[in-house]
Short mmCIF file of C-alpha atoms in Angstrom, two decimals:
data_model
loop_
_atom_site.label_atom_id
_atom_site.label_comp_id
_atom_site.label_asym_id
_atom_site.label_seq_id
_atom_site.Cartn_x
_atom_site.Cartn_y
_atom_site.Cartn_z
CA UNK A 259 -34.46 -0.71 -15.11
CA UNK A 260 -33.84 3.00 -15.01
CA UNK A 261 -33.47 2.66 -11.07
CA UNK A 262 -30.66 0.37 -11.73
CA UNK A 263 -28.90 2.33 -14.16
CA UNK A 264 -29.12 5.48 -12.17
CA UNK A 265 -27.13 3.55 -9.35
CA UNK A 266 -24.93 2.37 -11.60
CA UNK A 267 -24.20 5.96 -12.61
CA UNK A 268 -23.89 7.25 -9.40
CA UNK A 269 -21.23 5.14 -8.46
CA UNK A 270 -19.94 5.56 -11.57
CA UNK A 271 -19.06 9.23 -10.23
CA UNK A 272 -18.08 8.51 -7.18
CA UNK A 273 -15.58 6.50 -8.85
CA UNK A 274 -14.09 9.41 -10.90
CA UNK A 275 -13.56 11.38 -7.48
CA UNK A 276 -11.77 8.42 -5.08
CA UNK A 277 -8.21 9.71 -5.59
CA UNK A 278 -9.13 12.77 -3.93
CA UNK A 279 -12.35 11.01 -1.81
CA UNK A 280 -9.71 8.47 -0.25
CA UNK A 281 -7.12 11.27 0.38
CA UNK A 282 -9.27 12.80 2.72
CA UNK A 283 -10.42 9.89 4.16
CA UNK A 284 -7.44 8.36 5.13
CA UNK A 285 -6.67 10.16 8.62
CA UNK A 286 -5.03 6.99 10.18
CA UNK A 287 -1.10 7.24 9.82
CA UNK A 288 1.66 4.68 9.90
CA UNK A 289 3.53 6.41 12.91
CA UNK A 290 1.25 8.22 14.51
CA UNK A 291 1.03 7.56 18.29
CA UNK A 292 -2.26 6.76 19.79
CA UNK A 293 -1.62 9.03 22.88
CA UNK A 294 0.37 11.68 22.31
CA UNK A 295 0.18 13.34 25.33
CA UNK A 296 1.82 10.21 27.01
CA UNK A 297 4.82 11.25 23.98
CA UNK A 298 4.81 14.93 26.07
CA UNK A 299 5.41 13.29 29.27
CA UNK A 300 8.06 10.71 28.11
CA UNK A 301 10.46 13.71 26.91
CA UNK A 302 10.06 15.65 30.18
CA UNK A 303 11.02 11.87 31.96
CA UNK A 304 14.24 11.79 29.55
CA UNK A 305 14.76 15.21 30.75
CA UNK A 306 14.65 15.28 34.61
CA UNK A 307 16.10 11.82 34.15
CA UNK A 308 19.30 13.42 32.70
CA UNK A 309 19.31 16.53 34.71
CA UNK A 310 19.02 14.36 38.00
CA UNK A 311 22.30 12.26 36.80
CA UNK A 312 23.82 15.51 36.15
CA UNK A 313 23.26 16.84 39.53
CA UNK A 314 24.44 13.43 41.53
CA UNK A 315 27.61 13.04 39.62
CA UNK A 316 28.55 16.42 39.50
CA UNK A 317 30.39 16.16 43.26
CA UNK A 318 31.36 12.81 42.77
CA UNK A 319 32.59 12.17 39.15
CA UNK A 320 33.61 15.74 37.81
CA UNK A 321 34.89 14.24 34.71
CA UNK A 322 31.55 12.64 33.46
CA UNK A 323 29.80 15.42 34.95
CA UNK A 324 31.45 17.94 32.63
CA UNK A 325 30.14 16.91 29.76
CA UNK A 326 26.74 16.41 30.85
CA UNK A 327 24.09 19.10 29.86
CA UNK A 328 21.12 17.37 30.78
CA UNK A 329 19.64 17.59 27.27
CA UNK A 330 19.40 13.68 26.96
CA UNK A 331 19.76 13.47 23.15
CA UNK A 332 23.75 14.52 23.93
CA UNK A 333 23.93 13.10 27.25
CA UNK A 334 22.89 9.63 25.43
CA UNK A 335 26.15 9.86 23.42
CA UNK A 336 28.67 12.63 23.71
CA UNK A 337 30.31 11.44 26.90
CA UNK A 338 31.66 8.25 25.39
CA UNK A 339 35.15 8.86 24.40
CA UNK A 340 34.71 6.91 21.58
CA UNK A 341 31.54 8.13 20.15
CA UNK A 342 33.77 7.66 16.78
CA UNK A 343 33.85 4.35 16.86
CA UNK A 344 29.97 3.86 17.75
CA UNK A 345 28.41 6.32 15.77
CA UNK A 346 25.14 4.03 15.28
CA UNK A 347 24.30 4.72 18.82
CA UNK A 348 22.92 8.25 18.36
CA UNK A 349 20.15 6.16 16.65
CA UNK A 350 19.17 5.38 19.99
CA UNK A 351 18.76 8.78 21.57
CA UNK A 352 16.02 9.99 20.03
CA UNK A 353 13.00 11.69 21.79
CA UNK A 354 9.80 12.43 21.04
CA UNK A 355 7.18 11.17 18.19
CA UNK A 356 10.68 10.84 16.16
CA UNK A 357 12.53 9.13 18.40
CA UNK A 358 11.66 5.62 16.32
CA UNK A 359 13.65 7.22 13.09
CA UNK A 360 16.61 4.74 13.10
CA UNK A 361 18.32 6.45 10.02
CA UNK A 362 21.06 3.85 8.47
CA UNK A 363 21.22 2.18 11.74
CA UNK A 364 22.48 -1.64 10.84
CA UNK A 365 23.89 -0.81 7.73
CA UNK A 366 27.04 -0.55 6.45
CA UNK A 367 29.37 3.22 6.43
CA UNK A 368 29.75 5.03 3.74
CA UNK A 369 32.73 7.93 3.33
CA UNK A 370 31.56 10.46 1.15
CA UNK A 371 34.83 11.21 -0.53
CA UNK A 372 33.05 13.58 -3.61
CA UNK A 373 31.85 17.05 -2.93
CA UNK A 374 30.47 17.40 -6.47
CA UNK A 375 26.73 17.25 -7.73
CA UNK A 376 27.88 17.63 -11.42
CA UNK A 377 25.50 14.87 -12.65
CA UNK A 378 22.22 14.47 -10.55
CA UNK A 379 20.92 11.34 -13.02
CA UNK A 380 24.02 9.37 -12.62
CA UNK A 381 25.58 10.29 -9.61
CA UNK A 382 29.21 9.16 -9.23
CA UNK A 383 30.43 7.20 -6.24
CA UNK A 384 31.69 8.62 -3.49
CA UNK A 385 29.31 11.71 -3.82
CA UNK A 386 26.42 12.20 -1.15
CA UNK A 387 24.07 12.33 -3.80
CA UNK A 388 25.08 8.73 -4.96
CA UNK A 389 24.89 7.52 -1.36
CA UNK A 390 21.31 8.90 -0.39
CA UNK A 391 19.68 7.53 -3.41
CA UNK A 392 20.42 3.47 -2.38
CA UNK A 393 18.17 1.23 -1.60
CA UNK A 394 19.72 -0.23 1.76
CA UNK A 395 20.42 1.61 5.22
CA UNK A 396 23.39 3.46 5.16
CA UNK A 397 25.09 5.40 7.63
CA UNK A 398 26.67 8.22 6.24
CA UNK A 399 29.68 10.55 7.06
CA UNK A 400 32.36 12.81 5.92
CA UNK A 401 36.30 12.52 6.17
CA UNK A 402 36.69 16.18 6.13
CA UNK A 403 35.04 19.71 5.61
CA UNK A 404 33.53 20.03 2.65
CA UNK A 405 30.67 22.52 1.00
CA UNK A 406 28.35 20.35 -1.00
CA UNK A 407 26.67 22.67 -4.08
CA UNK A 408 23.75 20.74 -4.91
CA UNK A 409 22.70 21.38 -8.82
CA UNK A 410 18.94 19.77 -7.69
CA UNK A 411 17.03 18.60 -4.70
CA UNK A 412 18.75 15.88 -2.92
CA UNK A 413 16.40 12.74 -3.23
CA UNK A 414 16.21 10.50 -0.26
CA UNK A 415 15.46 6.66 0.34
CA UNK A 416 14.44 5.35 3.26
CA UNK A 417 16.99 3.95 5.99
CA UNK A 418 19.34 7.00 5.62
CA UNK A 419 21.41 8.85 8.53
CA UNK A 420 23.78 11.69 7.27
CA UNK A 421 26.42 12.23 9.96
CA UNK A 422 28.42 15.15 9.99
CA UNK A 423 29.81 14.80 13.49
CA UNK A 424 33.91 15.25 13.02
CA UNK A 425 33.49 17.46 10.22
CA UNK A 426 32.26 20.71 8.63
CA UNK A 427 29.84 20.32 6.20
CA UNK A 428 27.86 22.71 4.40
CA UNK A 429 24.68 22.29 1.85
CA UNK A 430 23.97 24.90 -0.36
CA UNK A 431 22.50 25.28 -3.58
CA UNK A 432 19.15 23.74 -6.06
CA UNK A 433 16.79 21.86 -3.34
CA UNK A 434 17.60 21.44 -1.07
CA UNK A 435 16.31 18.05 1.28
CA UNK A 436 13.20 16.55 -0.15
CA UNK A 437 12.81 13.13 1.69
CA UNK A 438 9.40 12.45 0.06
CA UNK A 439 7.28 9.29 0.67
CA UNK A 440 10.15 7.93 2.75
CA UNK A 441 10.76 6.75 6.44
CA UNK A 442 13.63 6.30 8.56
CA UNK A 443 15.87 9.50 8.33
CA UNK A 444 18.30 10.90 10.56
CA UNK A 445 20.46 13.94 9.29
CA UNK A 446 22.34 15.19 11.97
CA UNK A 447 25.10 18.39 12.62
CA UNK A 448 25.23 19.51 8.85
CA UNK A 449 24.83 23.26 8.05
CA UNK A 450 22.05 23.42 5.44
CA UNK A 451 21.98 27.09 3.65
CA UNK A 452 21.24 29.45 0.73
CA UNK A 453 18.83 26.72 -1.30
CA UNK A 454 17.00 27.88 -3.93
CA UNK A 455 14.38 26.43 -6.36
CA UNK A 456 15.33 24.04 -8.65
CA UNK A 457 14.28 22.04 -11.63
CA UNK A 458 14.24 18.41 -11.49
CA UNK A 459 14.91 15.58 -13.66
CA UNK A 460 11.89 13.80 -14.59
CA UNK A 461 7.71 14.39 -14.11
CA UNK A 462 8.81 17.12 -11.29
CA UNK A 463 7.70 20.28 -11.05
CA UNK A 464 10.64 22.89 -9.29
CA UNK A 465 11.05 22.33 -5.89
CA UNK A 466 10.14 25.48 -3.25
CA UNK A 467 13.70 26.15 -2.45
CA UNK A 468 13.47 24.55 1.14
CA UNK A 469 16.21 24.07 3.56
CA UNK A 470 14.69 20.22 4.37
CA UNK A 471 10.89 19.60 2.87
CA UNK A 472 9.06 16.10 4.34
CA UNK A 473 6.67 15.15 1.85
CA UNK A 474 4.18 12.61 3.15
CA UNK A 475 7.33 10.78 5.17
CA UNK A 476 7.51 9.68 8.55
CA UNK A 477 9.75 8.86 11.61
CA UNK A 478 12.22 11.70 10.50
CA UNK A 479 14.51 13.04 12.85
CA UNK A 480 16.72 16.53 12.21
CA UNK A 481 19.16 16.85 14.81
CA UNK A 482 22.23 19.66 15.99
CA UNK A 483 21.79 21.26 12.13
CA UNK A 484 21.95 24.58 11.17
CA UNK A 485 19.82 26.14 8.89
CA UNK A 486 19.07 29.89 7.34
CA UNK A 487 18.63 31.92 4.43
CA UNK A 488 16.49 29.64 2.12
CA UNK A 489 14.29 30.75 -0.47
CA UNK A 490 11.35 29.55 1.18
CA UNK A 491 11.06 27.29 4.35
CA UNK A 492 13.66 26.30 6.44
CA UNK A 493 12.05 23.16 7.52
CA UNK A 494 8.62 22.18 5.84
CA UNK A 495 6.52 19.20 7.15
CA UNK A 496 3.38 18.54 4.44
CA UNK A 497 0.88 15.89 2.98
CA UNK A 498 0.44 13.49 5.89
CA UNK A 499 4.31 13.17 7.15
CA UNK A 500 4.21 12.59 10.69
CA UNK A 501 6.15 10.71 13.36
CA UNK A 502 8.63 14.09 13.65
CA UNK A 503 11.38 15.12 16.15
CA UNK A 504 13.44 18.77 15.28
CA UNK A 505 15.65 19.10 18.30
CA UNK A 506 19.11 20.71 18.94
CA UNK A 507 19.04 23.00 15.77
CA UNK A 508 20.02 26.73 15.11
CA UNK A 509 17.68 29.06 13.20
CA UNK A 510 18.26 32.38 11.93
CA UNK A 511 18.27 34.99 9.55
CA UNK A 512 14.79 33.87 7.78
CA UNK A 513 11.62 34.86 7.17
CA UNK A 514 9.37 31.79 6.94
CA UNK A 515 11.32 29.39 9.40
CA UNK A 516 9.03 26.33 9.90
CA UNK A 517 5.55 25.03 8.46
CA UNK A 518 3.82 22.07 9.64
CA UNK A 519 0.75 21.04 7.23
CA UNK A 520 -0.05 21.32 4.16
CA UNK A 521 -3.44 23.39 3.69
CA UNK A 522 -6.68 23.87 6.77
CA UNK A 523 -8.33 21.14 4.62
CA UNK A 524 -6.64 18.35 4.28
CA UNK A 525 -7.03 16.00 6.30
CA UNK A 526 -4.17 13.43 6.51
CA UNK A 527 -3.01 16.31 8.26
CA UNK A 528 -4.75 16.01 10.85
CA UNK A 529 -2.68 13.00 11.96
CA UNK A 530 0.79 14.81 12.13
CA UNK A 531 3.09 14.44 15.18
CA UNK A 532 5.67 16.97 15.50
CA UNK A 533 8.21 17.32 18.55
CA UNK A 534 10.18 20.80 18.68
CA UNK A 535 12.59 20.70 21.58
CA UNK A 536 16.12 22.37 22.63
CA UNK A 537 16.03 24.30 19.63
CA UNK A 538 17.31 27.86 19.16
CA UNK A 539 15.40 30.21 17.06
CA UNK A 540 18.18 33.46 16.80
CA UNK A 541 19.05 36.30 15.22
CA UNK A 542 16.50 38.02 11.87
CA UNK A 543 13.82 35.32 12.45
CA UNK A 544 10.38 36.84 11.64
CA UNK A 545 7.57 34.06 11.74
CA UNK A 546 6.60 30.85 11.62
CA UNK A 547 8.30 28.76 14.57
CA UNK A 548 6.67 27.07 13.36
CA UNK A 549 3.54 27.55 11.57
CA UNK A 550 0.90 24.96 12.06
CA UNK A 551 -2.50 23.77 10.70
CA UNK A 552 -3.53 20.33 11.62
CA UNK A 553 -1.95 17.71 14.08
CA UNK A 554 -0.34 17.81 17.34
CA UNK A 555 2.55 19.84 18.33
CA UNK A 556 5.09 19.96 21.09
CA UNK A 557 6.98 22.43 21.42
CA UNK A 558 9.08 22.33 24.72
CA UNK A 559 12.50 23.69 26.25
CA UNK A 560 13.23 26.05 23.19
CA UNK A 561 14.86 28.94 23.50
CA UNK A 562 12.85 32.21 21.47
CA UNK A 563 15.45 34.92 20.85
CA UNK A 564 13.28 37.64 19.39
CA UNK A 565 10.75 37.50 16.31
CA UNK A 566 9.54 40.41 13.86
CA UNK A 567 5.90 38.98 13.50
CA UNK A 568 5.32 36.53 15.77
CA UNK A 569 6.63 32.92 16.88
CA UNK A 570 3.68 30.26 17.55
CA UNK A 571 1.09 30.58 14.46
CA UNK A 572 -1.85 28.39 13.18
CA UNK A 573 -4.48 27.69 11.60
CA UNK A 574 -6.91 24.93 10.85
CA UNK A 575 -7.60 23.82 14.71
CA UNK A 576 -4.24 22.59 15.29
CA UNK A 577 -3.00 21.09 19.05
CA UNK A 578 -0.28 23.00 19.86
CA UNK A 579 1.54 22.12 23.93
CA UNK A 580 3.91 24.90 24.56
CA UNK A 581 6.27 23.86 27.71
CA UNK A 582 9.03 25.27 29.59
CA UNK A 583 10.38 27.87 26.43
CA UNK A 584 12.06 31.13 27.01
CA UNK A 585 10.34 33.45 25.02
CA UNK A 586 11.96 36.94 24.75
CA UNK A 587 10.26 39.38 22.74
CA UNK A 588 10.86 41.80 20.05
CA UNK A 589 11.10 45.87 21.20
CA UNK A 590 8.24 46.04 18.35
CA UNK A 591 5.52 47.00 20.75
CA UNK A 592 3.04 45.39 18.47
CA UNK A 593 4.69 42.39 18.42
CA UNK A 594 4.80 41.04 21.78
CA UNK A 595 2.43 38.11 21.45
CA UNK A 596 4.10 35.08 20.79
CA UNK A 597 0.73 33.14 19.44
CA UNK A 598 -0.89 34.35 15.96
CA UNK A 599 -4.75 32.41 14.58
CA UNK A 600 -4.44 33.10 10.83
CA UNK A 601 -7.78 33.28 9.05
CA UNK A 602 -9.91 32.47 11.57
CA UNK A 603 -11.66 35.11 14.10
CA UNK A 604 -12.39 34.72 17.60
CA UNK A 605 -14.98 32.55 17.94
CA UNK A 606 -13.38 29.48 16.03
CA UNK A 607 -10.20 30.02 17.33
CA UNK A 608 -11.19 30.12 21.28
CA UNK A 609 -11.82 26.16 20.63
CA UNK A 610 -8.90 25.38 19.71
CA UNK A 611 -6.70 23.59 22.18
CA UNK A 612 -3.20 25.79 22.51
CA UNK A 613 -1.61 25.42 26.05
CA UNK A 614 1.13 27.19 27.84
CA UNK A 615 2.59 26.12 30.82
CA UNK A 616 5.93 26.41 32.32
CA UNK A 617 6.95 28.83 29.74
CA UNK A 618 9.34 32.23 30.73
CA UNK A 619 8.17 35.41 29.18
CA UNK A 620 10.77 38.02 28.76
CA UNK A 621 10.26 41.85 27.88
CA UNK A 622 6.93 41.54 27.52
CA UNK A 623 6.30 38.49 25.82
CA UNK A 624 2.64 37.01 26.33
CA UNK A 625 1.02 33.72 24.98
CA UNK A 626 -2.76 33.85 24.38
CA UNK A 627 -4.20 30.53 25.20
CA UNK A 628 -6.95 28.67 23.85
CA UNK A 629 -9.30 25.80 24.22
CA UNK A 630 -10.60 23.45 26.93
CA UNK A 631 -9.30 22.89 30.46
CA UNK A 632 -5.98 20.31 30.20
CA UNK A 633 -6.64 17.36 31.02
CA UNK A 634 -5.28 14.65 33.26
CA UNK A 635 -2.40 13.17 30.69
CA UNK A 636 -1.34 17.09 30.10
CA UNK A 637 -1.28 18.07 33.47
CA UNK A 638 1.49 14.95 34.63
CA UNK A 639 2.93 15.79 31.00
CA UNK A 640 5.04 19.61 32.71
CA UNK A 641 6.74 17.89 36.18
CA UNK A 642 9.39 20.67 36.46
CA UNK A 643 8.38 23.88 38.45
CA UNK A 644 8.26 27.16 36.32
CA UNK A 645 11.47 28.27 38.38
CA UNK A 646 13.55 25.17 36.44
CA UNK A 647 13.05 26.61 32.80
CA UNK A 648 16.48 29.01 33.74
CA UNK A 649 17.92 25.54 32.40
CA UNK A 650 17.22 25.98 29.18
CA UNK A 651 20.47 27.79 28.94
CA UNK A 652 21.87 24.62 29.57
CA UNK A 653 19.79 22.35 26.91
CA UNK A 654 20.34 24.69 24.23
CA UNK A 655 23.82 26.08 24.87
CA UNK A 656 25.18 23.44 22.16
CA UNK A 657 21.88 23.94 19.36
CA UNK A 658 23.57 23.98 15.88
CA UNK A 659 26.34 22.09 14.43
CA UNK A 660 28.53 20.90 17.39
CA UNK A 661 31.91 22.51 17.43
CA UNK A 662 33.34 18.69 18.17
CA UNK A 663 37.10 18.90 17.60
CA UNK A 664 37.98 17.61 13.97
CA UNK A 665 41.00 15.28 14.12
CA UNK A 666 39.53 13.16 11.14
CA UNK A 667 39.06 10.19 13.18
CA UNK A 668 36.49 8.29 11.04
CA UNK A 669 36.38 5.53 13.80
CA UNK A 670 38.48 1.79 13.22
CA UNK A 671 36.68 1.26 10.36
CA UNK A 672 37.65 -1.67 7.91
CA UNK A 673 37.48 -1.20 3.91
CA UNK A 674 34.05 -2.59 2.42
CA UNK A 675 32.68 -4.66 0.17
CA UNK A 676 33.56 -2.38 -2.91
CA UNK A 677 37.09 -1.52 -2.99
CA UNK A 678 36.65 2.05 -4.13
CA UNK A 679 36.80 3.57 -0.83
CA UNK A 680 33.28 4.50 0.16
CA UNK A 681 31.37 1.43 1.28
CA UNK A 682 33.07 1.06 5.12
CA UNK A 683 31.72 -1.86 7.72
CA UNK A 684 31.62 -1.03 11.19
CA UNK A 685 34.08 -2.86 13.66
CA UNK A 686 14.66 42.61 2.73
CA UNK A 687 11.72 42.27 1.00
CA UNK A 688 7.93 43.06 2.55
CA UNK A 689 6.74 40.16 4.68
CA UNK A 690 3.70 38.24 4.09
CA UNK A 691 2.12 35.14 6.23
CA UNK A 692 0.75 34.05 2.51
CA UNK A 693 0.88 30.48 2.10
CA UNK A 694 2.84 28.80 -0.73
CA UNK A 695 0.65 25.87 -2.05
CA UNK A 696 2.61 23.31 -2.82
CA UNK A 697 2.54 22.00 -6.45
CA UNK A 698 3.50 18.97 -5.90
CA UNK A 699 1.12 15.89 -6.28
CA UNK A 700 -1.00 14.61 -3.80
CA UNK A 701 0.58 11.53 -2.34
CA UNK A 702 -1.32 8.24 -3.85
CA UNK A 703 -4.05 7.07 -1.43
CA UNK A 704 -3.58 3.58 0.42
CA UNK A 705 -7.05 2.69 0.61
CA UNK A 706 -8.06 3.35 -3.57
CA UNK A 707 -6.93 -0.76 -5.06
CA UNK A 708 -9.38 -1.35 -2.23
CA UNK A 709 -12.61 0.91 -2.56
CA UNK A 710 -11.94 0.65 -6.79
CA UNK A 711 -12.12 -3.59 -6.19
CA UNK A 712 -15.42 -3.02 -3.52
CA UNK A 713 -17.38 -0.35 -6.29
CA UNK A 714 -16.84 -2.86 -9.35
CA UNK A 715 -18.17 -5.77 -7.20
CA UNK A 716 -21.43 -4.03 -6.08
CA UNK A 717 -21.49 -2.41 -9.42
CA UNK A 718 -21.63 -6.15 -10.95
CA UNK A 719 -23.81 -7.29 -8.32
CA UNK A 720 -26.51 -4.40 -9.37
CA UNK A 721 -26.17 -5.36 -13.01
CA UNK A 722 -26.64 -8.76 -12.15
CA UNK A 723 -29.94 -7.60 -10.00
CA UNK A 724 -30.74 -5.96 -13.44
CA UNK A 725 -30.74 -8.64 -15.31
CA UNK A 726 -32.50 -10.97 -13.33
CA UNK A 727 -35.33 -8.64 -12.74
CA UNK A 728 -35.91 -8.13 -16.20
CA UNK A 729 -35.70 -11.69 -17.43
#
């Protein structure tokens, strides 16, 4: 009898711990690739696949040769006259463990014809607040410049693409992205700037002030944006998000630029897939570029334009492939080394699996490798000589918001559904490396109905044992 009730008690406890048992049990992401290394060698295949078209039509068709870079995100699109008019298609050119983010792909335009953010609870049409917050894909874009003040974190749904191609747009103010247990997001060639922390409407607690913050989302894709001066992170990946691709964007004038997991110890983390490529980390950038702890990262044909700290840092045994960058380093003499291990001394961090190859130190730059010998998959991964990387000049010439010529051409669009013009169908301070824990709450576990159901069935089954025994 007491036997019985003991066990009964014991999983009685366990009980009371399962949302944060399951949270750290649950490693196995929607998104996450199986092989990642074969992800590494696919973007180097887009690449010399795009270079080598370069090269053979660059004699014999100078006009579709001069717009080809051999970065194959804009090779995939910008040569078509009439990119306007097929906008969707840049959901196609993704690379990378993002490169499955189709954004509003299949769904209908929308104009946003409101730069205000007066009322976050009721947003009015036309506004781009009104436009992320809908339940269906939409593909959204702008008719002309415009500087959007946000008054609170922008809120995503799934199944959204922002699209400033054709326009100026700027997004400043209380946020600023939070696309937070979401999937399916494109936002590409916006400038994203000055956000600060905010208070939210509803249960929220106020948001860190990030440029764009994932929140246990996946297949997310940030493209040709520009981002600096943010209260805290320019780009912040946390709480299981995975299924990543940050390519073609501008960075400067920041402290904390980029951080990729959540905390050394939890372990959802542990399935994040991040791709960093053609990006351009400039001017007043001091760490963090990014700053990883769990997960795989790929960080290939970047351009490194000086740091105050460092560039590459980590913690928590991360993966981090580091391929054909240009890494030019600060005049700091003590801050040369591109790689930082954050609480952690030598003789954990010597396991941990950081690789360099193909990468072009300049004044003095050095990467301090880690782990086990590369194996067969990493080794095919890197198929351009060391010599090549001087073409990283040309895959990051255009990082940032693309200086496209604005003539307002929206594309022959015909009005929507609504009638109200928006629906569209398509014919100082001391630096620190201290972490800022986030306060929000930990994403709900997918495995708890489960495990709850399984406990209260052997629970019964053991009172049932009970019973029987003593009758």
């Amino acid at each position: 009898m007491f036997q019985a009730t003991y066990i009964l008690l014991f999983f009685s406890v366990l009980s009371s711990f399962l949302p944060h048992g399951t949270a750290a049990f649950n490693l196995t992401l929607p998104g996450q690739h199986p092989d990642p290394e074969a992800v590494a060698t696919q973007v180097h295949r887009r690449v010399n696949a795009s270079m080598g078209r370069r090269e053979m039509l660059r004699l014999s068709e100078k006009d579709v040769a001069s717009c080809l870079t051999g970065n194959p995100i804009d090779d995939c699109w910008k040569c078509d006259p009439d990119w306007a008019n097929n906008r969707q298609r840049l959901a196609d050119c993704g690379i990378g463990f993002g490169q499955n983010a189709k954004g509003g792909k299949g769904g209908e335009f929308y104009i946003v014809t409101d730069s205000s953010d007066e009322d976050p609870v009721n947003p009015k049409p036309g506004t781009l607040r009104y436009a992320v917050i809908r339940n269906e894909p939409l593909w959204i874009v702008f008719p002309s410049n415009m500087m959007i003040k946000l008054s609170q974190e922008l809120i995503f749904n799934s199944y959204k693409t922002i699209d400033g191609r054709g326009a100026d747009v700027h997004i400043v103010g209380g946020g600023c992205i939070t696309l937070q247990y979401i999937s399916n997001v494109i936002i590409h060639n916006i400038h994203i700037h000055h956000c600060h922390p905010s208070e939210h409407y509803g249960y929220r607690t106020e948001s860190d002030g990030d440029g764009i913050s994932i929140f246990s989302s996946r297949d997310i894709w940030i493209d040709h944006c520009t981002l600096s001066r943010c209260k805290d992170g320019l780009i912040d990946a946390v709480m299981g998000s995975t299924a990543i691709t940050i390519s073609n964007n501008h960075f400067s004038h920041h402290n904390d630029v980029m951080l990729l997991g959540h905390s050394d110890h939890y372990l959802p983390d542990s399935a994040m897939q991040v791709t960093i490529a053609f990006n351009h980390f400039g001017e007043n950038l001091v760490q963090r570029m990014p700053r990883c702890r769990l997960g795989y990262i790929h960080v290939v044909n970047n351009d490194f334009t000086r740091w105050e700290m460092y560039a590459i840092g980590g913690s928590g045994r991360p993966t981090i492939n580091s391929q054909g960058n240009r890494y030019t380093a600060p005049e700091d003499p003590y801050a040369k080394q591109i790689t930082k291990r954050l609480d952690a001394g030598e003789g954990e961090w010597s396991g941990w699996n950081w690789r360099s190859e193909g990468d072009v130190m300049l004044n003095g730059a050095f990467f301090v490798a880690s782990g086990g010998e590369a194996g067969t998959d990493y080794q095919n991964a890197y198929s351009v000589e060391p010599k090549n990387v001087d073409r990283i000049s040309l895959l990051t010439m255009s990082a940032g918001v693309l200086g496209v010529a604005r003539d307002n051409n929206l594309g022959m669009w015909t009005r929507g559904a609504n009638d109200g013009g928006v629906y569209f169908s398509d014919t100082g301070p001391e630096y620190t490396d201290d972490m800022s824990q986030s306060t929000m709450p930990l994403p709900p576990s997918r495995i708890f109905p489960l495990l709850s159901a399984f406990l209260a069935l052997l629970c019964l089954l053991f009172h049932t044992v009970t019973l029987t025994t003593l009758l």
